[in-house]
Short mmCIF file of C-alpha atoms in Angstrom, two decimals:
data_model
loop_
_atom_site.label_atom_id
_atom_site.label_comp_id
_atom_site.label_asym_id
_atom_site.label_seq_id
_atom_site.Cartn_x
_atom_site.Cartn_y
_atom_site.Cartn_z
CA UNK A 24 44.42 40.73 22.52
CA UNK A 25 45.48 40.80 26.17
CA UNK A 26 47.31 37.39 26.97
CA UNK A 27 46.31 35.44 29.60
CA UNK A 28 49.11 36.73 32.03
CA UNK A 29 50.37 33.04 33.74
CA UNK A 30 52.07 32.17 30.23
CA UNK A 31 53.06 35.68 29.14
CA UNK A 32 56.65 36.00 30.37
CA UNK A 33 56.46 32.23 28.86
CA UNK A 34 55.41 33.49 25.64
CA UNK A 35 57.87 35.95 25.49
CA UNK A 36 60.58 33.95 25.44
CA UNK A 37 59.08 32.14 22.37
CA UNK A 38 58.49 35.04 20.35
CA UNK A 39 62.18 36.13 21.25
CA UNK A 40 63.74 32.64 19.49
CA UNK A 41 62.37 33.61 16.14
CA UNK A 42 63.73 37.30 16.28
CA UNK A 43 66.91 38.19 13.88
CA UNK A 44 67.95 41.75 12.92
CA UNK A 45 67.37 41.89 8.81
CA UNK A 46 70.24 44.23 7.87
CA UNK A 47 69.69 45.31 4.01
CA UNK A 48 72.21 43.21 1.25
CA UNK A 49 74.39 45.48 -0.77
CA UNK A 50 72.37 43.15 -3.70
CA UNK A 51 69.64 43.01 -2.17
CA UNK A 52 66.88 44.09 -5.61
CA UNK A 53 65.02 42.90 -8.06
CA UNK A 54 68.33 41.34 -9.63
CA UNK A 55 68.39 40.16 -13.67
CA UNK A 56 67.75 36.88 -13.74
CA UNK A 57 70.04 33.89 -15.73
CA UNK A 58 69.22 33.55 -19.22
CA UNK A 59 65.96 31.36 -19.59
CA UNK A 60 66.48 30.12 -15.75
CA UNK A 61 64.20 30.26 -13.23
CA UNK A 62 65.55 29.37 -9.64
CA UNK A 63 62.09 27.86 -7.49
CA UNK A 64 62.76 27.07 -3.57
CA UNK A 65 60.96 23.66 -2.95
CA UNK A 66 61.36 23.31 0.95
CA UNK A 67 63.22 20.17 1.67
CA UNK A 68 65.28 17.62 -0.35
CA UNK A 69 62.60 15.97 -1.79
CA UNK A 70 61.83 12.70 -0.16
CA UNK A 71 60.29 10.84 -3.39
CA UNK A 72 60.47 12.00 -7.43
CA UNK A 73 58.01 8.98 -7.84
CA UNK A 74 55.03 10.49 -8.50
CA UNK A 75 52.96 7.81 -7.40
CA UNK A 76 54.60 7.84 -3.79
CA UNK A 77 54.25 12.02 -3.55
CA UNK A 78 52.67 12.77 -0.30
CA UNK A 79 53.82 15.96 0.77
CA UNK A 80 54.26 19.24 -0.82
CA UNK A 81 58.03 19.39 -1.90
CA UNK A 82 57.93 15.82 -3.90
CA UNK A 83 54.32 17.12 -6.10
CA UNK A 84 55.69 20.44 -6.75
CA UNK A 85 58.61 19.08 -8.89
CA UNK A 86 56.68 16.02 -10.40
CA UNK A 87 53.30 18.48 -11.01
CA UNK A 88 56.59 19.58 -13.66
CA UNK A 89 57.73 16.15 -14.39
CA UNK A 90 54.54 14.70 -14.91
CA UNK A 91 50.84 14.31 -16.04
CA UNK A 92 47.54 12.76 -16.38
CA UNK A 93 44.14 12.13 -17.89
CA UNK A 94 43.25 15.51 -16.42
CA UNK A 95 44.81 18.88 -15.88
CA UNK A 96 43.96 21.91 -13.45
CA UNK A 97 43.83 25.90 -13.96
CA UNK A 98 45.27 28.29 -11.28
CA UNK A 99 41.88 28.56 -9.85
CA UNK A 100 42.00 25.02 -9.28
CA UNK A 101 39.29 24.00 -11.30
CA UNK A 102 39.62 20.33 -13.72
CA UNK A 103 40.57 21.11 -17.13
CA UNK A 104 41.41 18.54 -20.12
CA UNK A 105 44.52 16.98 -19.96
CA UNK A 106 46.48 14.33 -21.34
CA UNK A 107 42.88 13.29 -22.45
CA UNK A 108 41.23 15.49 -24.68
CA UNK A 109 37.69 15.07 -23.64
CA UNK A 110 35.94 12.34 -21.71
CA UNK A 111 32.47 10.73 -21.63
CA UNK A 112 30.70 10.27 -18.10
CA UNK A 113 27.70 7.53 -18.53
CA UNK A 114 24.10 8.25 -17.12
CA UNK A 115 24.38 6.82 -14.12
CA UNK A 116 28.11 8.07 -13.37
CA UNK A 117 29.68 4.59 -13.02
CA UNK A 118 31.81 4.47 -15.72
CA UNK A 119 34.26 7.12 -17.43
CA UNK A 120 35.14 7.10 -21.02
CA UNK A 121 38.72 8.98 -21.42
CA UNK A 122 39.05 10.16 -24.69
CA UNK A 123 43.09 11.18 -25.35
CA UNK A 124 44.88 13.10 -27.50
CA UNK A 125 47.13 12.34 -30.82
CA UNK A 126 50.53 11.70 -30.67
CA UNK A 127 51.09 11.53 -26.52
CA UNK A 128 55.24 10.47 -26.41
CA UNK A 129 57.45 10.02 -22.73
CA UNK A 130 60.47 12.02 -22.38
CA UNK A 131 62.37 9.98 -24.93
CA UNK A 132 59.93 9.85 -27.48
CA UNK A 133 58.35 6.79 -27.08
CA UNK A 134 54.36 6.80 -27.30
CA UNK A 135 52.04 6.80 -24.58
CA UNK A 136 49.06 5.16 -24.56
CA UNK A 137 46.03 4.06 -23.00
CA UNK A 138 48.02 0.68 -21.79
CA UNK A 139 50.67 2.87 -19.58
CA UNK A 140 47.64 4.80 -17.77
CA UNK A 141 46.12 0.92 -17.28
CA UNK A 142 49.63 0.10 -15.30
CA UNK A 143 50.02 3.54 -13.73
CA UNK A 144 47.14 2.79 -12.07
CA UNK A 145 47.35 -0.68 -11.09
CA UNK A 146 50.79 -0.19 -9.95
CA UNK A 147 49.10 2.77 -7.79
CA UNK A 148 46.98 0.58 -5.90
CA UNK A 149 49.34 -2.48 -5.74
CA UNK A 150 50.18 -3.49 -2.61
CA UNK A 151 53.47 -3.62 -3.64
CA UNK A 152 54.42 -0.19 -4.79
CA UNK A 153 52.80 0.89 -1.03
CA UNK A 154 51.47 4.20 -2.08
CA UNK A 155 50.66 6.36 0.31
CA UNK A 156 48.04 7.39 -1.99
CA UNK A 157 46.55 4.21 -3.36
CA UNK A 158 43.00 5.25 -1.98
CA UNK A 159 42.88 7.44 -4.33
CA UNK A 160 41.44 5.59 -6.58
CA UNK A 161 39.43 3.16 -3.64
CA UNK A 162 36.07 4.04 -6.53
CA UNK A 163 37.18 2.32 -9.25
CA UNK A 164 36.01 -1.64 -9.10
CA UNK A 165 38.56 -4.09 -6.74
CA UNK A 166 40.65 -1.28 -5.99
CA UNK A 167 39.70 -1.91 -2.42
CA UNK A 168 40.74 -5.82 -2.91
CA UNK A 169 43.46 -5.14 -4.69
CA UNK A 170 44.96 -2.98 -2.30
CA UNK A 171 43.94 -5.39 0.58
CA UNK A 172 46.02 -7.83 -0.94
CA UNK A 173 42.78 -10.29 -2.04
CA UNK A 174 43.07 -9.68 -5.62
CA UNK A 175 45.39 -9.05 -8.73
CA UNK A 176 46.49 -5.37 -9.77
CA UNK A 177 45.40 -6.77 -13.26
CA UNK A 178 41.85 -7.04 -11.28
CA UNK A 179 41.27 -2.98 -11.56
CA UNK A 180 38.90 -2.12 -13.20
CA UNK A 181 40.64 -0.10 -15.62
CA UNK A 182 41.09 -1.04 -19.42
CA UNK A 183 42.61 0.19 -22.89
CA UNK A 184 40.14 -0.27 -25.81
CA UNK A 185 42.54 1.32 -28.12
CA UNK A 186 45.74 3.28 -27.85
CA UNK A 187 43.30 6.84 -27.18
CA UNK A 188 40.20 5.11 -25.10
CA UNK A 189 40.56 4.41 -21.73
CA UNK A 190 37.45 2.95 -19.90
CA UNK A 191 37.41 2.99 -16.08
CA UNK A 192 33.91 1.32 -13.67
CA UNK A 193 33.42 2.82 -10.66
CA UNK A 194 32.07 0.84 -7.71
CA UNK A 195 29.64 4.01 -7.26
CA UNK A 196 29.02 7.37 -8.65
CA UNK A 197 31.90 9.34 -7.09
CA UNK A 198 31.31 13.14 -7.36
CA UNK A 199 35.22 13.46 -6.67
CA UNK A 200 36.95 11.85 -8.95
CA UNK A 201 37.64 14.19 -11.38
CA UNK A 202 39.35 16.21 -8.59
CA UNK A 203 41.04 13.26 -8.05
CA UNK A 204 42.64 12.37 -11.17
CA UNK A 205 44.57 16.04 -10.88
CA UNK A 206 46.94 14.75 -8.12
CA UNK A 207 50.64 13.32 -9.16
CA UNK A 208 49.85 9.93 -7.92
CA UNK A 209 47.11 8.89 -11.19
CA UNK A 210 49.93 10.50 -13.40
CA UNK A 211 51.33 8.27 -15.67
CA UNK A 212 54.86 6.87 -15.56
CA UNK A 213 57.24 5.01 -17.91
CA UNK A 214 56.83 0.59 -17.23
CA UNK A 215 59.53 0.04 -19.71
CA UNK A 216 61.85 2.02 -17.17
CA UNK A 217 60.77 1.12 -13.69
CA UNK A 218 61.20 -2.36 -15.31
CA UNK A 219 64.25 -1.82 -16.04
CA UNK A 220 65.93 -0.02 -13.45
CA UNK A 221 63.72 -0.49 -10.14
CA UNK A 222 63.67 1.69 -7.31
CA UNK A 223 66.59 3.70 -9.05
CA UNK A 224 64.01 4.91 -12.35
CA UNK A 225 64.24 8.48 -10.49
CA UNK A 226 67.97 8.65 -11.01
CA UNK A 227 69.84 11.23 -13.28
CA UNK A 228 70.02 9.30 -16.25
CA UNK A 229 67.32 6.64 -16.28
CA UNK A 230 64.46 8.73 -15.66
CA UNK A 231 61.51 9.00 -18.27
CA UNK A 232 59.15 11.75 -17.80
CA UNK A 233 55.44 12.48 -19.41
CA UNK A 234 55.47 16.01 -17.85
CA UNK A 235 56.44 19.30 -19.04
CA UNK A 236 60.27 19.04 -18.11
CA UNK A 237 62.53 16.01 -17.55
CA UNK A 238 65.08 15.51 -14.87
CA UNK A 239 68.69 16.11 -15.89
CA UNK A 240 70.64 16.65 -12.48
CA UNK A 241 70.06 16.02 -8.96
CA UNK A 242 72.41 16.46 -6.02
CA UNK A 243 71.06 15.78 -3.13
CA UNK A 244 70.61 18.35 -0.85
CA UNK A 245 71.95 20.61 -2.89
CA UNK A 246 69.32 21.00 -6.01
CA UNK A 247 67.42 19.28 -8.83
CA UNK A 248 67.94 20.92 -11.84
CA UNK A 249 65.00 20.07 -15.01
CA UNK A 250 64.73 20.71 -18.51
CA UNK A 251 62.23 21.62 -21.00
CA UNK A 252 60.44 17.86 -22.54
CA UNK A 253 60.18 18.43 -25.89
CA UNK A 254 57.85 15.51 -26.19
CA UNK A 255 55.52 17.26 -23.79
CA UNK A 256 51.90 17.62 -25.37
CA UNK A 257 51.94 20.97 -24.95
CA UNK A 258 55.47 21.90 -25.19
CA UNK A 259 54.41 25.20 -26.93
CA UNK A 260 52.53 26.31 -23.67
CA UNK A 261 56.21 25.71 -21.69
CA UNK A 262 58.16 29.17 -21.85
CA UNK A 263 60.74 28.22 -19.90
CA UNK A 264 63.20 26.12 -20.96
CA UNK A 265 64.99 25.30 -17.18
CA UNK A 266 64.01 24.71 -13.63
CA UNK A 267 66.69 24.62 -10.93
CA UNK A 268 64.78 23.28 -7.79
CA UNK A 269 66.63 24.35 -4.25
CA UNK A 270 65.87 22.52 -1.15
CA UNK A 271 65.58 25.15 1.18
CA UNK A 272 64.35 24.02 4.80
CA UNK A 273 65.19 27.26 6.52
CA UNK A 274 62.64 30.21 5.27
CA UNK A 275 64.90 32.42 6.47
CA UNK A 276 67.66 31.12 4.02
CA UNK A 277 65.10 31.63 1.12
CA UNK A 278 64.44 34.82 1.65
CA UNK A 279 68.18 35.84 1.94
CA UNK A 280 68.58 34.27 -1.21
CA UNK A 281 65.83 36.11 -2.31
CA UNK A 282 66.87 39.37 -1.37
CA UNK A 283 70.77 38.55 -2.98
CA UNK A 284 68.94 37.75 -6.46
CA UNK A 285 69.61 33.75 -5.55
CA UNK A 286 65.66 32.73 -5.85
CA UNK A 287 62.90 33.98 -7.84
CA UNK A 288 60.03 32.18 -6.16
CA UNK A 289 60.05 31.38 -2.58
CA UNK A 290 58.06 28.24 -0.65
CA UNK A 291 55.25 28.74 0.95
CA UNK A 292 56.29 30.25 4.20
CA UNK A 293 57.80 33.59 5.22
CA UNK A 294 59.76 33.99 8.95
CA UNK A 295 56.60 35.53 10.47
CA UNK A 296 58.69 38.20 12.45
CA UNK A 297 60.11 39.17 9.01
CA UNK A 298 56.59 39.24 6.77
CA UNK A 299 55.72 42.89 7.77
CA UNK A 300 59.45 44.34 6.34
CA UNK A 301 59.19 41.69 3.99
CA UNK A 302 55.83 43.52 3.12
CA UNK A 303 56.75 47.34 3.73
CA UNK A 304 60.26 46.53 1.50
CA UNK A 305 58.82 44.28 -1.12
CA UNK A 306 55.19 45.45 -1.49
CA UNK A 307 53.31 43.05 -4.11
CA UNK A 308 56.37 40.90 -4.83
CA UNK A 309 54.60 39.14 -0.92
CA UNK A 310 51.61 37.02 -1.74
CA UNK A 311 49.52 36.19 1.91
CA UNK A 312 47.46 33.83 0.16
CA UNK A 313 44.43 31.81 2.20
CA UNK A 314 44.95 28.12 2.29
CA UNK A 315 42.57 25.27 2.39
CA UNK A 316 44.36 23.38 4.85
CA UNK A 317 44.96 22.11 8.75
CA UNK A 318 48.00 21.97 10.99
CA UNK A 319 47.00 20.12 14.18
CA UNK A 320 49.66 17.86 16.05
CA UNK A 321 48.72 14.01 16.13
CA UNK A 322 48.39 11.80 19.53
CA UNK A 323 49.92 8.54 19.18
CA UNK A 324 46.38 6.76 19.50
CA UNK A 325 48.22 3.41 19.64
CA UNK A 326 50.34 4.14 22.86
CA UNK A 327 48.01 3.20 26.27
CA UNK A 328 48.62 6.88 28.41
CA UNK A 329 46.93 8.28 25.13
CA UNK A 330 44.43 5.25 23.80
CA UNK A 331 42.75 4.88 27.32
CA UNK A 332 42.71 8.29 28.63
CA UNK A 333 39.92 10.56 26.79
CA UNK A 334 40.49 13.40 29.07
CA UNK A 335 44.13 13.49 28.77
CA UNK A 336 43.34 14.15 25.09
CA UNK A 337 40.80 16.60 26.25
CA UNK A 338 42.75 18.55 28.35
CA UNK A 339 46.35 19.02 26.52
CA UNK A 340 43.63 20.44 23.79
CA UNK A 341 42.01 22.33 25.30
CA UNK A 342 44.85 24.54 27.63
CA UNK A 343 45.92 25.49 23.93
CA UNK A 344 45.13 29.13 23.25
CA UNK A 345 44.79 29.19 19.45
CA UNK A 346 43.83 32.77 19.56
CA UNK A 347 47.45 33.55 20.97
CA UNK A 348 49.20 31.03 19.07
CA UNK A 349 47.32 32.47 15.80
CA UNK A 350 47.67 36.61 16.64
CA UNK A 351 50.59 36.61 18.68
CA UNK A 352 53.11 33.78 17.55
CA UNK A 353 52.22 33.43 13.61
CA UNK A 354 50.92 37.04 12.61
CA UNK A 355 50.23 35.75 9.52
CA UNK A 356 46.24 35.86 8.55
CA UNK A 357 45.88 32.23 10.19
CA UNK A 358 42.53 31.10 11.67
CA UNK A 359 42.34 29.45 14.99
CA UNK A 360 40.76 26.09 14.55
CA UNK A 361 38.48 24.20 16.23
CA UNK A 362 37.36 21.43 14.32
CA UNK A 363 39.16 18.40 12.44
CA UNK A 364 37.62 19.90 8.90
CA UNK A 365 37.52 23.15 7.54
CA UNK A 366 34.86 25.91 8.13
CA UNK A 367 35.62 27.17 4.68
CA UNK A 368 35.46 23.32 2.69
CA UNK A 369 32.35 23.12 0.36
CA UNK A 370 31.55 26.05 0.79
CA UNK A 371 31.37 26.10 4.66
CA UNK A 372 28.96 23.15 5.25
CA UNK A 373 31.54 22.07 8.10
CA UNK A 374 31.30 25.77 9.87
CA UNK A 375 28.81 23.98 13.15
CA UNK A 376 31.42 20.59 13.25
CA UNK A 377 33.83 22.45 16.46
CA UNK A 378 34.26 21.51 20.13
CA UNK A 379 31.32 22.80 22.41
CA UNK A 380 33.77 24.62 24.23
CA UNK A 381 35.36 26.72 20.76
CA UNK A 382 33.42 29.80 21.99
CA UNK A 383 34.78 29.78 26.05
CA UNK A 384 37.26 32.08 26.91
CA UNK A 385 40.64 30.70 27.85
CA UNK A 386 40.10 31.01 31.30
CA UNK A 387 36.93 28.32 31.19
CA UNK A 388 38.96 26.15 29.12
CA UNK A 389 42.15 26.15 31.15
CA UNK A 390 40.16 25.73 34.22
CA UNK A 391 38.66 22.59 32.45
CA UNK A 392 41.97 21.18 31.27
CA UNK A 393 43.27 21.31 34.89
CA UNK A 394 39.93 19.08 36.28
CA UNK A 395 40.79 16.79 33.07
CA UNK A 396 43.94 16.55 33.75
CA UNK A 397 44.26 15.63 37.04
CA UNK A 398 41.10 13.32 36.53
CA UNK A 399 43.21 11.60 34.31
CA UNK A 400 45.77 10.72 37.28
CA UNK A 401 48.54 13.37 36.55
CA UNK A 402 49.70 15.32 38.93
CA UNK A 403 53.46 16.62 40.77
CA UNK A 404 54.07 13.15 42.05
CA UNK A 405 52.65 11.23 39.04
CA UNK A 406 53.49 13.86 35.92
CA UNK A 407 52.66 13.56 32.22
CA UNK A 408 56.53 13.45 30.06
CA UNK A 409 55.97 14.06 26.70
CA UNK A 410 57.78 13.49 23.54
CA UNK A 411 56.75 16.68 21.60
CA UNK A 412 57.71 15.75 17.51
CA UNK A 413 58.16 18.43 14.62
CA UNK A 414 60.21 18.22 11.55
CA UNK A 415 63.20 21.27 11.47
CA UNK A 416 61.85 24.02 10.33
CA UNK A 417 61.78 27.61 12.04
CA UNK A 418 57.99 27.88 12.19
CA UNK A 419 57.41 24.21 13.55
CA UNK A 420 59.48 25.50 16.39
CA UNK A 421 58.23 28.52 17.33
CA UNK A 422 54.33 26.16 17.50
CA UNK A 423 55.83 24.03 19.07
CA UNK A 424 57.45 26.46 21.58
CA UNK A 425 54.08 28.22 22.32
CA UNK A 426 52.08 25.09 22.71
CA UNK A 427 54.71 23.80 25.25
CA UNK A 428 55.02 27.13 27.49
CA UNK A 429 51.14 26.94 27.57
CA UNK A 430 50.77 23.04 28.47
CA UNK A 431 52.72 23.88 31.42
CA UNK A 432 51.59 27.13 32.39
CA UNK A 433 48.53 25.51 32.72
CA UNK A 434 49.67 21.82 33.95
CA UNK A 435 53.24 23.30 35.81
CA UNK A 436 55.66 20.56 37.04
CA UNK A 437 52.30 18.43 36.17
CA UNK A 438 53.99 17.58 32.88
CA UNK A 439 57.15 17.21 31.62
CA UNK A 440 57.80 18.14 27.86
CA UNK A 441 60.67 17.52 25.87
CA UNK A 442 60.95 18.75 22.26
CA UNK A 443 62.54 16.50 19.99
CA UNK A 444 63.84 17.84 16.38
CA UNK A 445 64.14 15.65 13.69
CA UNK A 446 64.82 16.26 9.19
CA UNK A 447 61.97 15.61 7.23
CA UNK A 448 62.65 12.31 5.92
CA UNK A 449 63.18 10.75 9.08
CA UNK A 450 60.29 12.59 11.01
CA UNK A 451 57.84 11.21 7.91
CA UNK A 452 59.09 7.54 8.30
CA UNK A 453 58.93 7.81 12.67
CA UNK A 454 55.73 9.37 12.29
CA UNK A 455 54.42 6.78 9.78
CA UNK A 456 55.56 3.89 11.81
CA UNK A 457 53.93 5.61 15.49
CA UNK A 458 57.14 6.32 17.07
CA UNK A 459 56.65 9.15 18.51
CA UNK A 460 54.44 10.45 21.86
CA UNK A 461 52.69 13.22 20.38
CA UNK A 462 53.63 14.74 16.98
CA UNK A 463 53.42 17.93 14.26
CA UNK A 464 51.33 16.87 11.64
CA UNK A 465 49.33 19.04 8.83
CA UNK A 466 47.11 18.69 5.82
CA UNK A 467 46.69 20.20 2.51
CA UNK A 468 43.16 19.46 1.03
CA UNK A 469 43.73 17.91 -2.33
CA UNK A 470 40.30 19.50 -3.98
CA UNK A 471 37.48 21.25 -2.11
CA UNK A 472 35.78 18.22 -0.92
CA UNK A 473 35.15 17.01 2.29
CA UNK A 474 36.77 13.47 0.84
CA UNK A 475 40.11 15.17 1.16
CA UNK A 476 40.67 15.64 5.07
CA UNK A 477 38.92 11.43 5.02
CA UNK A 478 42.37 10.04 5.04
CA UNK A 479 43.25 11.46 8.59
CA UNK A 480 40.96 9.34 10.30
CA UNK A 481 39.81 6.48 8.24
CA UNK A 482 40.89 3.22 9.92
CA UNK A 483 44.45 1.66 8.11
CA UNK A 484 45.11 4.15 5.95
CA UNK A 485 48.37 5.92 5.24
CA UNK A 486 47.82 9.34 6.27
CA UNK A 487 46.15 8.42 9.62
CA UNK A 488 48.93 9.57 11.18
CA UNK A 489 47.63 9.41 14.60
CA UNK A 490 46.86 5.75 13.84
CA UNK A 491 43.13 6.76 15.51
CA UNK A 492 40.34 4.23 14.66
CA UNK A 493 37.00 4.23 15.16
CA UNK A 494 34.63 1.92 12.37
CA UNK A 495 31.55 4.02 12.70
CA UNK A 496 33.51 6.59 11.36
CA UNK A 497 34.78 4.24 7.98
CA UNK A 498 31.12 3.10 7.58
CA UNK A 499 29.93 6.91 8.08
CA UNK A 500 32.38 7.98 5.05
CA UNK A 501 31.36 4.41 3.19
CA UNK A 502 27.80 5.50 3.53
CA UNK A 503 28.75 9.15 2.00
CA UNK A 504 30.29 8.17 -0.94
CA UNK A 505 27.61 5.88 -2.12
CA UNK A 506 25.20 8.30 -1.66
CA UNK A 507 23.22 10.21 -4.98
CA UNK A 508 21.45 13.40 -3.07
CA UNK A 509 24.42 15.57 -2.37
CA UNK A 510 22.71 16.72 0.93
CA UNK A 511 22.17 13.32 2.05
CA UNK A 512 26.25 12.71 1.45
CA UNK A 513 27.34 16.11 3.39
CA UNK A 514 25.04 15.33 6.59
CA UNK A 515 26.77 12.10 6.46
CA UNK A 516 30.16 13.64 6.09
CA UNK A 517 29.33 15.53 8.84
CA UNK A 518 27.95 12.65 11.03
CA UNK A 519 31.28 11.07 10.23
CA UNK A 520 33.53 13.90 11.46
CA UNK A 521 31.41 15.22 14.47
CA UNK A 522 32.40 11.50 15.85
CA UNK A 523 36.44 11.68 15.08
CA UNK A 524 36.16 15.30 16.60
CA UNK A 525 34.54 14.21 20.37
CA UNK A 526 37.38 11.06 20.09
CA UNK A 527 39.93 14.08 20.61
CA UNK A 528 42.48 11.44 18.35
CA UNK A 529 44.24 15.27 17.53
CA UNK A 530 44.60 18.53 18.30
CA UNK A 531 43.50 21.74 15.63
CA UNK A 532 45.52 24.21 15.91
CA UNK A 533 44.69 26.43 13.05
CA UNK A 534 43.75 26.62 9.00
CA UNK A 535 47.01 27.62 7.57
CA UNK A 536 47.95 30.70 5.11
CA UNK A 537 50.31 30.28 2.48
CA UNK A 538 53.07 33.08 1.37
CA UNK A 539 55.32 33.46 -1.80
CA UNK A 540 57.87 35.90 -2.88
CA UNK A 541 57.82 36.37 -6.44
CA UNK A 542 60.32 38.29 -8.34
CA UNK A 543 58.38 41.13 -10.47
CA UNK A 544 59.99 40.09 -13.82
CA UNK A 545 58.26 36.03 -13.53
CA UNK A 546 54.49 36.46 -15.38
CA UNK A 547 52.15 34.35 -15.43
CA UNK A 548 52.06 32.88 -12.20
CA UNK A 549 48.86 34.56 -9.79
CA UNK A 550 48.58 32.37 -6.58
CA UNK A 551 45.81 34.38 -5.07
CA UNK A 552 42.99 32.21 -5.55
CA UNK A 553 45.02 29.01 -5.29
CA UNK A 554 44.16 27.74 -2.59
CA UNK A 555 45.14 24.68 -2.96
CA UNK A 556 48.50 25.47 -3.71
CA UNK A 557 49.20 23.39 -6.47
CA UNK A 558 51.54 25.05 -8.68
CA UNK A 559 52.81 24.23 -12.58
CA UNK A 560 55.72 25.78 -13.45
CA UNK A 561 54.70 25.71 -16.51
CA UNK A 562 52.08 28.42 -16.12
CA UNK A 563 54.91 30.83 -15.86
CA UNK A 564 57.29 32.83 -18.40
CA UNK A 565 60.48 35.48 -17.74
CA UNK A 566 60.56 38.92 -18.01
#
């Protein structure tokens, strides 16, 4: 592809940032792994080990091993029985009856009953818990009112009929309900332990789990060590006794550890400037998988300069050359994105929900961007000043630096950009609080349904990091989830996402792929086809 000459020099500088020599290590081989221990990179120090509070990939990767729910999922992200061996759905699809397995236990040997799920779900919707994923249970009777503080958690439409029978009442049919229950936020947690230790219940020595593993050690910014839970209901299918989770924020350090034999499975990215060399050297140990998710930038819609100027938001979006970004900067199969929802979700139902300028040439986009930018009132004498925030990571740095270069090429001295790098926990908190101008964001679908992208734009949702609100979007979504006809539901979702798209609350950049390196002695794990990248160590074994 021919790169726009106006920012060719700027981009060449950007590309050079990530280039480094890849010297061969004397230990660069498939070293024998430690006995019955697998070492897995989780990308960062996990912000939380409370599954009800988990909201990003690092925490959920560990929590999928430590906790379990009513339903489980396979490596193709299909729902399968979990702690419930079966379930019945009423003819009107508004009542689910789950039948729990016999003799379920927590990791301390205490019993798990239907009442534990009642407690766990009441805790999830309780506003005192402040779970960013409480909306998962919104379809249950009284859940929204509880979250709003107008009803107590005990009013949730979930009942333990007996120790092994849980009845759930929904306000309306919800086809995605079982898929939502595959997320860690709905998993069962120990009431007695939480009430005894409070927020420190997830500390080593205190934590009691319900999943395949139990935590034994946690060295902050060092590692988490988990061992097999002998009381797990499916313990016979867990082949590896010990898991060590390592928080490598820098993916080049992760790859170097893999090369030297210190790591068995990398996280979800490989330095793009090393990808070709690694693929050539390691062959099928390098996996590149299509990911159902989007990478975007959030405008802080609580700031007047963005909230009051659609022209400005549109100009900044149009001036980014997504083809150059994906093909010349990232180069790992990412797809340019011109929508707030992917074209692949729900079998392509939203492929036509995209900007009307998506197919213009970049020269046309730049010309219109300059016109809109000027209309917004910015020029050399009144430059736009932006802090562009991102969480510390080489890949994020390359992306935001590229975007800044494109904006400088388009608007010249009429724009002043400062890049702001923050550690993950700090960045998350700042983004939630609205302490930013424009911030890097990303969203991986939780399940294959348009509802999975709803939180990003729904007024008041904790995952709406742009702090955007158009009540018409909420109304359309609320109408969609009430539909009995799939066609009627999709039509309303299409209207909702088209509405939000034309409001420009975010800048969509590309649809993800994810990359992993997996040692050949790790068996039983097949990432191809796992488009949600939800992973459990219990699938794996060591040769």
